[in-house]
PDB file of C-alpha atoms in Angstrom:
ATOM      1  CA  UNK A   1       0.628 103.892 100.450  1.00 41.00           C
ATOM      2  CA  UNK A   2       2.707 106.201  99.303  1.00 46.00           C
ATOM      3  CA  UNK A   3       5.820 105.886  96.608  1.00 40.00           C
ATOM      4  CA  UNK A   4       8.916 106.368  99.428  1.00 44.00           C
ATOM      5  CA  UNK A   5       7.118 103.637 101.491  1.00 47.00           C
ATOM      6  CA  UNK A   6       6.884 101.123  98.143  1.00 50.00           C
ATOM      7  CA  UNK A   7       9.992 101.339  97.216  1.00 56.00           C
ATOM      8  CA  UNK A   8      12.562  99.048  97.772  1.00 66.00           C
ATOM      9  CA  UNK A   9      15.585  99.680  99.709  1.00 69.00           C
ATOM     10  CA  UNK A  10      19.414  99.679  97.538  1.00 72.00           C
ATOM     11  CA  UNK A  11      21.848  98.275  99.488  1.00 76.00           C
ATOM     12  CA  UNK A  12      23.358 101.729 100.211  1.00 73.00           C
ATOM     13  CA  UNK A  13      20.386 103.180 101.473  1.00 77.00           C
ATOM     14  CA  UNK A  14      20.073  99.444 103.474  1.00 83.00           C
ATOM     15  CA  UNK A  15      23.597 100.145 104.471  1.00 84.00           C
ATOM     16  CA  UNK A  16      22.681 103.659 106.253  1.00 84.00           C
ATOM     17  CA  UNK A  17      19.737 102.338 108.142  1.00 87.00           C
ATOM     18  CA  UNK A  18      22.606  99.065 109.409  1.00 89.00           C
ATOM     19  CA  UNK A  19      24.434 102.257 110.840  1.00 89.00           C
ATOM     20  CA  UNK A  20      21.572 102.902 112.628  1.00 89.00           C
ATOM     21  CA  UNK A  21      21.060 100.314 114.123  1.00 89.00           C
ATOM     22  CA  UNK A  22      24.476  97.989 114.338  1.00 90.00           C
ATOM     23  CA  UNK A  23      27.726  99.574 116.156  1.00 89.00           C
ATOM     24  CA  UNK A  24      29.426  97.690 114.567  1.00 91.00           C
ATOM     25  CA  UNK A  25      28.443  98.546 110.903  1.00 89.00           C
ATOM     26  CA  UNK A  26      29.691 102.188 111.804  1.00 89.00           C
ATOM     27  CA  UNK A  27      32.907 100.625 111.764  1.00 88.00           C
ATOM     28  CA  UNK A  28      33.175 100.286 108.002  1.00 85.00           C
ATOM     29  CA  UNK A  29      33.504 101.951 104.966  1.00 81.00           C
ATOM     30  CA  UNK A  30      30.392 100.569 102.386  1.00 77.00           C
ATOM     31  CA  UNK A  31      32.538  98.248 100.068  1.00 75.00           C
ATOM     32  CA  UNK A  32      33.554  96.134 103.111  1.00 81.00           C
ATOM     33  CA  UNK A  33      29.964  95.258 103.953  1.00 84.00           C
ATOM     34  CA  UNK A  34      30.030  92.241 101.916  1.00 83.00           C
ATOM     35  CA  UNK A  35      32.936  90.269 104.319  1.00 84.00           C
ATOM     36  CA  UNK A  36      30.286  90.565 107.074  1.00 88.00           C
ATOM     37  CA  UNK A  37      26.817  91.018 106.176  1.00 87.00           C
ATOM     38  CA  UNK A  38      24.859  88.973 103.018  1.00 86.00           C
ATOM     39  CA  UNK A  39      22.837  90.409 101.428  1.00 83.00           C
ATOM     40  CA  UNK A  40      18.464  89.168 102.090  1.00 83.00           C
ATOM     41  CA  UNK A  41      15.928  89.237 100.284  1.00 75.00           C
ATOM     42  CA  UNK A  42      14.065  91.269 102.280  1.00 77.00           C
ATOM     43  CA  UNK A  43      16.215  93.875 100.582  1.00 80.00           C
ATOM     44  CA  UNK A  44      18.275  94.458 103.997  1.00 86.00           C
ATOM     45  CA  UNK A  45      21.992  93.089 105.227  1.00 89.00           C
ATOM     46  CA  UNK A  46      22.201  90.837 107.648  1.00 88.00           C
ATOM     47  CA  UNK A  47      25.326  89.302 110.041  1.00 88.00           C
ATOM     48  CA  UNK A  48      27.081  86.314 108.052  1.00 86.00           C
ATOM     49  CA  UNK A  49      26.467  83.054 110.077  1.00 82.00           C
ATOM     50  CA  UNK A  50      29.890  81.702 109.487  1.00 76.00           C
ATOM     51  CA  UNK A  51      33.760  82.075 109.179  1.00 74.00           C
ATOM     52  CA  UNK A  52      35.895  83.867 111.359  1.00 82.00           C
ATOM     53  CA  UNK A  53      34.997  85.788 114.407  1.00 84.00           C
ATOM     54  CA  UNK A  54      35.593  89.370 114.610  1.00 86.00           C
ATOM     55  CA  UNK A  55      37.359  90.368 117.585  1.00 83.00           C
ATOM     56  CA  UNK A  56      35.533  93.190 120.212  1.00 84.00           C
ATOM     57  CA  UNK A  57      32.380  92.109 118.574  1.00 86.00           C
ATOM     58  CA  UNK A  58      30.377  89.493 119.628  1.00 87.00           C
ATOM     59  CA  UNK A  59      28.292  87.134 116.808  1.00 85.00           C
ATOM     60  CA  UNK A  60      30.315  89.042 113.930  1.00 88.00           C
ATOM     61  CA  UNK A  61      31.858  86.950 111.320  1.00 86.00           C
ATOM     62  CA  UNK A  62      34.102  87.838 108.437  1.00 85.00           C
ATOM     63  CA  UNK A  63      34.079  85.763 105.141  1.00 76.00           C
ATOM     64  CA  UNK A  64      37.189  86.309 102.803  1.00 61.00           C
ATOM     65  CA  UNK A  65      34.570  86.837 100.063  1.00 52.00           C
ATOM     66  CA  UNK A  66      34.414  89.112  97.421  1.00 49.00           C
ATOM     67  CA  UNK A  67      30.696  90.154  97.451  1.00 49.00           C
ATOM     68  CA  UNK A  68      29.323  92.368  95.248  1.00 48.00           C
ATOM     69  CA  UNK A  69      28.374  96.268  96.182  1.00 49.00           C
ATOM     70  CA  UNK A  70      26.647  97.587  93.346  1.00 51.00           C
ATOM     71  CA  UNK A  71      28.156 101.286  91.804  1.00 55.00           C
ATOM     72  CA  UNK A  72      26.217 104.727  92.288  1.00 56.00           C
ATOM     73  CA  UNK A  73      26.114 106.066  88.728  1.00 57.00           C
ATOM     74  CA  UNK A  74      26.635 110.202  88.965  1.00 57.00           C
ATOM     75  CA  UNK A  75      23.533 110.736  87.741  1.00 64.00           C
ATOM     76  CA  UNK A  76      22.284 109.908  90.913  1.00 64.00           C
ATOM     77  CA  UNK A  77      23.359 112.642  92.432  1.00 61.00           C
ATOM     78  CA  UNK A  78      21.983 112.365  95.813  1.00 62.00           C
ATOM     79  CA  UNK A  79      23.406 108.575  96.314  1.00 61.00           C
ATOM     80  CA  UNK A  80      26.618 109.367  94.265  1.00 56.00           C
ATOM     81  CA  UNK A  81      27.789 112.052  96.846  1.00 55.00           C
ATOM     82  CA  UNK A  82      26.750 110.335  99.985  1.00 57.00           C
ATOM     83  CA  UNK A  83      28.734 107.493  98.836  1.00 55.00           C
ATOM     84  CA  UNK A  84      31.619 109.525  98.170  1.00 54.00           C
ATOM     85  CA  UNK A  85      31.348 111.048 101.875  1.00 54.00           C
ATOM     86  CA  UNK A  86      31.693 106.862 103.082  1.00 53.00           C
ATOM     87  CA  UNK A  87      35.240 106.750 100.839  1.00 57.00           C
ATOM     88  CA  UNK A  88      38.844 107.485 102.099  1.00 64.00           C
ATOM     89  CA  UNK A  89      42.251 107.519 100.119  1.00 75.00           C
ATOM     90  CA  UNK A  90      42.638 104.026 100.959  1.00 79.00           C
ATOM     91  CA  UNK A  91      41.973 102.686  97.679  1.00 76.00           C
ATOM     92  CA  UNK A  92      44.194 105.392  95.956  1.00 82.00           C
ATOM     93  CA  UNK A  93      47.334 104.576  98.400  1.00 86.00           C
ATOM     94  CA  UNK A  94      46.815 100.559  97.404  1.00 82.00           C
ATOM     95  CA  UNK A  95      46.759 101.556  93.937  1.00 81.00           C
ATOM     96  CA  UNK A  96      50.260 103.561  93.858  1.00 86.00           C
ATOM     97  CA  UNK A  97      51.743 100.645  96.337  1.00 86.00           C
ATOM     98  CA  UNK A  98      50.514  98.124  93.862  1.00 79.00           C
ATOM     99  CA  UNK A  99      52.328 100.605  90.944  1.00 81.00           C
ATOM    100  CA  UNK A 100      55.599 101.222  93.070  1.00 84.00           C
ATOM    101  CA  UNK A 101      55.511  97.562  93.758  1.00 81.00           C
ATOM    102  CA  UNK A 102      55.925  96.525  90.200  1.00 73.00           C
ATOM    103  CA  UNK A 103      58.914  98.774  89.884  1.00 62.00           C
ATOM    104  CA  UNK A 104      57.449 100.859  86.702  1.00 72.00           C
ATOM    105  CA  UNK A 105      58.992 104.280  87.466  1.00 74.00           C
ATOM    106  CA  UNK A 106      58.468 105.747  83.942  1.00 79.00           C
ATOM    107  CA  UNK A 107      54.932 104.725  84.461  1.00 85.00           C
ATOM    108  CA  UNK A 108      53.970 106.004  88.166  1.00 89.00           C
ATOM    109  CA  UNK A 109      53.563 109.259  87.286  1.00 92.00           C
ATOM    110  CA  UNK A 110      51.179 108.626  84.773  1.00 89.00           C
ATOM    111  CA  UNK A 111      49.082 106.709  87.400  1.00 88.00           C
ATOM    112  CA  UNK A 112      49.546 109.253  90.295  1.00 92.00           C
ATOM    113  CA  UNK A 113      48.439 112.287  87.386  1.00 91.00           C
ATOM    114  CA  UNK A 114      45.327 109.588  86.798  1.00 87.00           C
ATOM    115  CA  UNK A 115      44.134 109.529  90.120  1.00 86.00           C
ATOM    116  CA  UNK A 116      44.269 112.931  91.132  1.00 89.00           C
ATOM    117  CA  UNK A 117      42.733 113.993  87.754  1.00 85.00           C
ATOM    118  CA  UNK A 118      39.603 110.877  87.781  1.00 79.00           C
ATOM    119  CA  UNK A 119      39.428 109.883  91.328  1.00 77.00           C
ATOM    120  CA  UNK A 120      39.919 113.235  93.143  1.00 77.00           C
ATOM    121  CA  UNK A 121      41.395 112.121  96.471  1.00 83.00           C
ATOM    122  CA  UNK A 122      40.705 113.558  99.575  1.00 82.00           C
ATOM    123  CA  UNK A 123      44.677 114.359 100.470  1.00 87.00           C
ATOM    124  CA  UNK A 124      46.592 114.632  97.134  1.00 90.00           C
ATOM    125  CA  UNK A 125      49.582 116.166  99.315  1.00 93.00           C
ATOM    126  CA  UNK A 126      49.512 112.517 101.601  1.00 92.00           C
ATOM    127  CA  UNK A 127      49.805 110.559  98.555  1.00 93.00           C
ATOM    128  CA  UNK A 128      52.667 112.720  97.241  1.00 96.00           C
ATOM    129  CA  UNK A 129      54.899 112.568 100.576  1.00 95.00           C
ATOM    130  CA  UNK A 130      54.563 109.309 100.775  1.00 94.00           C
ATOM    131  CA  UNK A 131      55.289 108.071  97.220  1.00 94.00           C
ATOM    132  CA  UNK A 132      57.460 110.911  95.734  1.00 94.00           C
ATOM    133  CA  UNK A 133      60.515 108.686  96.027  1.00 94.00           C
ATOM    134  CA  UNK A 134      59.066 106.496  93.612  1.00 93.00           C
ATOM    135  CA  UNK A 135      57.785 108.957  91.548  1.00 94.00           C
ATOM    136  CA  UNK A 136      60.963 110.546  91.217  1.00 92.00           C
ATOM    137  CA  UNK A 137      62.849 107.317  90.281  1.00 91.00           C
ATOM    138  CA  UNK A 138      63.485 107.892  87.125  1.00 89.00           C
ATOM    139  CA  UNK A 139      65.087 111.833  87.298  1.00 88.00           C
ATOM    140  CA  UNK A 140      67.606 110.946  89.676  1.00 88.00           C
ATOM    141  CA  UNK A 141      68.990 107.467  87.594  1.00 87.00           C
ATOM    142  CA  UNK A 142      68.773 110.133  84.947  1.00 85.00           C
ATOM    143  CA  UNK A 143      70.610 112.936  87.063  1.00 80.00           C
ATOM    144  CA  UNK A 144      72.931 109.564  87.712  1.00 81.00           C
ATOM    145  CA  UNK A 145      73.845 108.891  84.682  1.00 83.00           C
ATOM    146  CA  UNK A 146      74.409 112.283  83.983  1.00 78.00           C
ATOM    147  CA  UNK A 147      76.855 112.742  86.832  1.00 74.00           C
ATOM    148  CA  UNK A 148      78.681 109.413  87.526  1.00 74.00           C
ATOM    149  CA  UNK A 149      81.039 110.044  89.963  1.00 68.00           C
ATOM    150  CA  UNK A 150      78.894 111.956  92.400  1.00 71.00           C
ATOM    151  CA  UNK A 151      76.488 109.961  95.134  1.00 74.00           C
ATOM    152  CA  UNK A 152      73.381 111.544  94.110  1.00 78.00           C
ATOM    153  CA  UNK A 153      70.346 111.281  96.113  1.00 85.00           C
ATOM    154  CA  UNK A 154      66.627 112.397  96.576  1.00 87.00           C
ATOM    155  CA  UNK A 155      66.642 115.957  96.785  1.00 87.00           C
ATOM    156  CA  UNK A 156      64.164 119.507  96.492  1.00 87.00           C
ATOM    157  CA  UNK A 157      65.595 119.752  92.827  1.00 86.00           C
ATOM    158  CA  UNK A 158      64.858 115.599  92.196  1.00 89.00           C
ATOM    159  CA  UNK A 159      61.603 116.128  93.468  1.00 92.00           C
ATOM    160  CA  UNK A 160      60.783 119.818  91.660  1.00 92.00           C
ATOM    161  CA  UNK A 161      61.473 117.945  88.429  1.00 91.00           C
ATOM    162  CA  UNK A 162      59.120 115.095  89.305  1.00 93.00           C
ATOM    163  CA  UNK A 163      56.059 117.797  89.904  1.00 94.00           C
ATOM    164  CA  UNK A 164      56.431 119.466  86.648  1.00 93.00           C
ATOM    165  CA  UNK A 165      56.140 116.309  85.174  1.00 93.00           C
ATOM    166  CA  UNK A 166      53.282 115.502  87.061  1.00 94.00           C
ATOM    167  CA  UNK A 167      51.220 119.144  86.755  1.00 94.00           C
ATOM    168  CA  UNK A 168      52.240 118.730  83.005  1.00 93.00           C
ATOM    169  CA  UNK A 169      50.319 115.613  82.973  1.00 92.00           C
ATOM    170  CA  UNK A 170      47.406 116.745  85.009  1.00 92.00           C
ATOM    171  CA  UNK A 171      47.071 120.224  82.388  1.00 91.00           C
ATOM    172  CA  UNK A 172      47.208 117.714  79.701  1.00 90.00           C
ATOM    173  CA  UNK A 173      44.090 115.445  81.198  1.00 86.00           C
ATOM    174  CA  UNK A 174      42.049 118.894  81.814  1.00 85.00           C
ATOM    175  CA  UNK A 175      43.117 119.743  85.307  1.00 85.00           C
ATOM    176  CA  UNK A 176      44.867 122.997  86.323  1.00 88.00           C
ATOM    177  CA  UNK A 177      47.947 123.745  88.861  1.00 91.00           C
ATOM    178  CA  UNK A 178      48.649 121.294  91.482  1.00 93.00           C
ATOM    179  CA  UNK A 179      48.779 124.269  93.941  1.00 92.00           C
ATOM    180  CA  UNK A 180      44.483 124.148  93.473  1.00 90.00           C
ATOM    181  CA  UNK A 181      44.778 120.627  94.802  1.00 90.00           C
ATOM    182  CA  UNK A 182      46.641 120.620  97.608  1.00 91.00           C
ATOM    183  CA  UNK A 183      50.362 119.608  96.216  1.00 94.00           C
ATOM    184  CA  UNK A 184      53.531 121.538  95.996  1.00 93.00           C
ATOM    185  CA  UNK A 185      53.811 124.443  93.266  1.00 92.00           C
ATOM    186  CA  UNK A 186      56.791 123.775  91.272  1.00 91.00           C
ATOM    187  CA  UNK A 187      59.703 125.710  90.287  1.00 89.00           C
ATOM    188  CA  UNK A 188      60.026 125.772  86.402  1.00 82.00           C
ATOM    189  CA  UNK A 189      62.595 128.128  86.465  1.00 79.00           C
ATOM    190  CA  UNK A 190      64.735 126.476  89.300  1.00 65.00           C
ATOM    191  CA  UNK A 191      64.383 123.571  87.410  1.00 57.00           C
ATOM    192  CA  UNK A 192      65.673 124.442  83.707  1.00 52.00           C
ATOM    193  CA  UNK A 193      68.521 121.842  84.601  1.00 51.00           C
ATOM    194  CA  UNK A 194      69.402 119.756  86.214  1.00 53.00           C
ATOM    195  CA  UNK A 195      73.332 120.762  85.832  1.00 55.00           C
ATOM    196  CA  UNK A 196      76.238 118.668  87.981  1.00 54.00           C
ATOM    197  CA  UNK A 197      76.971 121.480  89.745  1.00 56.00           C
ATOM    198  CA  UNK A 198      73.813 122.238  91.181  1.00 58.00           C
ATOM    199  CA  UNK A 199      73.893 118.286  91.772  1.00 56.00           C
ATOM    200  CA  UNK A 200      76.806 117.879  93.829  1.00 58.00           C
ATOM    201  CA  UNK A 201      75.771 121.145  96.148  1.00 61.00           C
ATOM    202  CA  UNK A 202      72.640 119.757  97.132  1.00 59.00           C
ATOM    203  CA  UNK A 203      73.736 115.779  97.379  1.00 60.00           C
ATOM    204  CA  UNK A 204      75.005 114.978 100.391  1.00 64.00           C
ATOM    205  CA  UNK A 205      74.882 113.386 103.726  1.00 71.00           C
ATOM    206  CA  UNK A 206      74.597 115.266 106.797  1.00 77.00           C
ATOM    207  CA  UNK A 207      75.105 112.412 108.972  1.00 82.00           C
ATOM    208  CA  UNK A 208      78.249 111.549 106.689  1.00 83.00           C
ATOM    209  CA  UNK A 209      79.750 114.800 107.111  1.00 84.00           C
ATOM    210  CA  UNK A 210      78.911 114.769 111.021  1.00 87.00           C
ATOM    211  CA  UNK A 211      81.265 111.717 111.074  1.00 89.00           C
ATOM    212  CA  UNK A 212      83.748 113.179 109.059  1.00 89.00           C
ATOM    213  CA  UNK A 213      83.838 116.535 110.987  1.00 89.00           C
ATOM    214  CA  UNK A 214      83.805 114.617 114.075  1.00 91.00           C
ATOM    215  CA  UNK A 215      87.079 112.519 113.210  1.00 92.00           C
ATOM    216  CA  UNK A 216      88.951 115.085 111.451  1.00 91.00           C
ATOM    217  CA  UNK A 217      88.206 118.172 113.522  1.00 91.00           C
ATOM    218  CA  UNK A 218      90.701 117.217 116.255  1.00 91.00           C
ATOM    219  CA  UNK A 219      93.376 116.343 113.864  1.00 92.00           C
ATOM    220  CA  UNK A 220      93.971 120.242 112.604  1.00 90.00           C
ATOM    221  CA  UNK A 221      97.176 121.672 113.921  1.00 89.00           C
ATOM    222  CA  UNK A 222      97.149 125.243 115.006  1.00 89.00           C
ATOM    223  CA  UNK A 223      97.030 127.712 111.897  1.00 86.00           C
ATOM    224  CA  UNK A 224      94.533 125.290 109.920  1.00 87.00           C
ATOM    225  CA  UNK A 225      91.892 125.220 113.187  1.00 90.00           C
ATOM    226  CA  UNK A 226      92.325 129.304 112.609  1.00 88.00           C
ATOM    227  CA  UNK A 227      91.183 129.297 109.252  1.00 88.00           C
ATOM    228  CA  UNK A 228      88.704 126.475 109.897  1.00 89.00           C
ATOM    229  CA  UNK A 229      87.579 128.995 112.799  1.00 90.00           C
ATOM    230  CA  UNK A 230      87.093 131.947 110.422  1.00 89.00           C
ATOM    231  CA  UNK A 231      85.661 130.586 107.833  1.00 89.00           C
ATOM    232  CA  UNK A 232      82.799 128.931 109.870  1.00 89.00           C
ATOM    233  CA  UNK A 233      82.460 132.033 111.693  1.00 89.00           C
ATOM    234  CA  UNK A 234      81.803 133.902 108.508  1.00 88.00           C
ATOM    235  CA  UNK A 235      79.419 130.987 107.077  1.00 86.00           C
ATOM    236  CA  UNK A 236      77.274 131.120 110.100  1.00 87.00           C
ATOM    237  CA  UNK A 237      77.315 135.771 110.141  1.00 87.00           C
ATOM    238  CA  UNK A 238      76.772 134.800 106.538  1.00 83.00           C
ATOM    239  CA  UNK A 239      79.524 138.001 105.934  1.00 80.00           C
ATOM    240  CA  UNK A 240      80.032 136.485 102.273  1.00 79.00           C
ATOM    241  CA  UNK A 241      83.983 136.947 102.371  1.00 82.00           C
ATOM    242  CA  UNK A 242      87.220 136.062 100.749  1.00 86.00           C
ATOM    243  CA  UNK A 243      89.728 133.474 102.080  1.00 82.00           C
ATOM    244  CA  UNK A 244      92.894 133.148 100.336  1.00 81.00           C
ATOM    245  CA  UNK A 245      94.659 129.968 102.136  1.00 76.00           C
ATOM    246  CA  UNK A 246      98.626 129.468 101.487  1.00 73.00           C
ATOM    247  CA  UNK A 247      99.391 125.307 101.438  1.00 66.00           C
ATOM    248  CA  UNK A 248     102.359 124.954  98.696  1.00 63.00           C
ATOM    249  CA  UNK A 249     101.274 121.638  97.304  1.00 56.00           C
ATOM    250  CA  UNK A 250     104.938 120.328  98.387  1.00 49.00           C
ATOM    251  CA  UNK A 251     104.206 120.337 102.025  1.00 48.00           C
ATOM    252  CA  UNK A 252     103.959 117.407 103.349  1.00 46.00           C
ATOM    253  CA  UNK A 253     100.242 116.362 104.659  1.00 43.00           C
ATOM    254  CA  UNK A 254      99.861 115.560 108.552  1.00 43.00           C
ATOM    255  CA  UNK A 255      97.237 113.790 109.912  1.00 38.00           C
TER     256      UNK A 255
END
């Protein structure tokens, strides 16, 4: 007999002959073996016997249990990297919901530079679209409190500021540019501040000023729809000129 055929099957190479040979089994990622199968001592998985009934698949049960699947050291190369093929981002996206969840802004960042740095997910740039809000948090209460009387919200300079931050992180844990990963390159020089000016011109809300065009555009009386006229005209030929607009500040305002 030879050593392959005395050796005992792990439960991951147990779990690759169950995709073999069970449809549904090819369903699942590896850690959620244990809410339907148990684990025999004949070193195989087998269906659970009892709980719920899994829909679309007749005599499959799922227990709410929280079995154990043992951990493929690196060192094992082979097993290690088959395993990782079996993983998704899953895992990653319920850890940052979990982090967002708790409402730790100053601390997200650290956890999304974490993850992309130890875990290496498979779409860095999915993570990042769907949790930049949260991991820009904190720069726009800052950008806030810097500019009080403005209604600042998420914006490309917000977010620019929240991936230096992050790629400063990730350098600083032994990783490189986020571009060799999959997320946005930043702009460092763009982003040497974050000045009210630059706030206010990108803050804004289209739908807003949609309404406000939309109500006020009929209520301009002959010589202002002119100038309204040219200067939109010019905007959209993008002619760069020079309006100089005559209203003495003692006329009286119509509506």
């Amino acid at each position: 007999m030879d050593v392959a055929a005395r050796t005992k099957d792990t439960t991951l190479k147990a779990f690759f002959k169950l995709c073999r040979q069970d449809e549904f089994a090819r369903t699942l990622l590896y850690p959620d073996v244990p809410s339907y199968y148990v684990w025999i001592k004949k070193n195989t998985w087998a269906r659970r016997k009892c709980e719920t009934n899994v829909g679309g698949y007749p005599g499959v049960k799922k227990d709410a249990t929280l079995g154990r699947v043992f951990t493929v050291p690196p060192s094992r190369q082979e097993c290690f990297y088959l395993r990782l093929l079996l993983e998704d981002d899953s895992q990653w996206d319920a850890t940052m919901a979990e982090g967002a969840l708790l409402k730790l802004p100053s601390a997200l960042p650290h956890l999304f530079t974490t993850i992309l740095q130890m875990c290496e997910p498979c779409d860095p740039k999915s993570l990042w679209d769907k949790y930049k809000d949260f991991l820009s948090e904190d720069i726009l209460r800052e950008a806030q409190l810097m500019c009080p009387t403005m209604a600042l919200t998420f914006n490309h300079e917000i977010y620019n500021r929240a991936l230096i931050i992050i790629e400063n992180l990730f350098v600083e844990m032994g990783g490189g540019s986020l571009a060799a990963i999959g997320l946005p390159t930043p702009d460092r020089v763009a982003s040497s501040s974050l000045s009210p000016e630059i706030g206010r011109e990108t803050s804004y809300s289209v739908e807003e000023i949609n309404a406000y065009v939309t109500t006020n555009e009929p209520k301009l009386l002959v010589d202002q729809m002119a100038a309204y006229d040219a200067v939109l005209a010019s905007t959209r030929q993008d002619a760069g000129s020079i309006f100089f607009l005559d209203a003495p500040g003692e006329r009286e305002k119509r509506s």
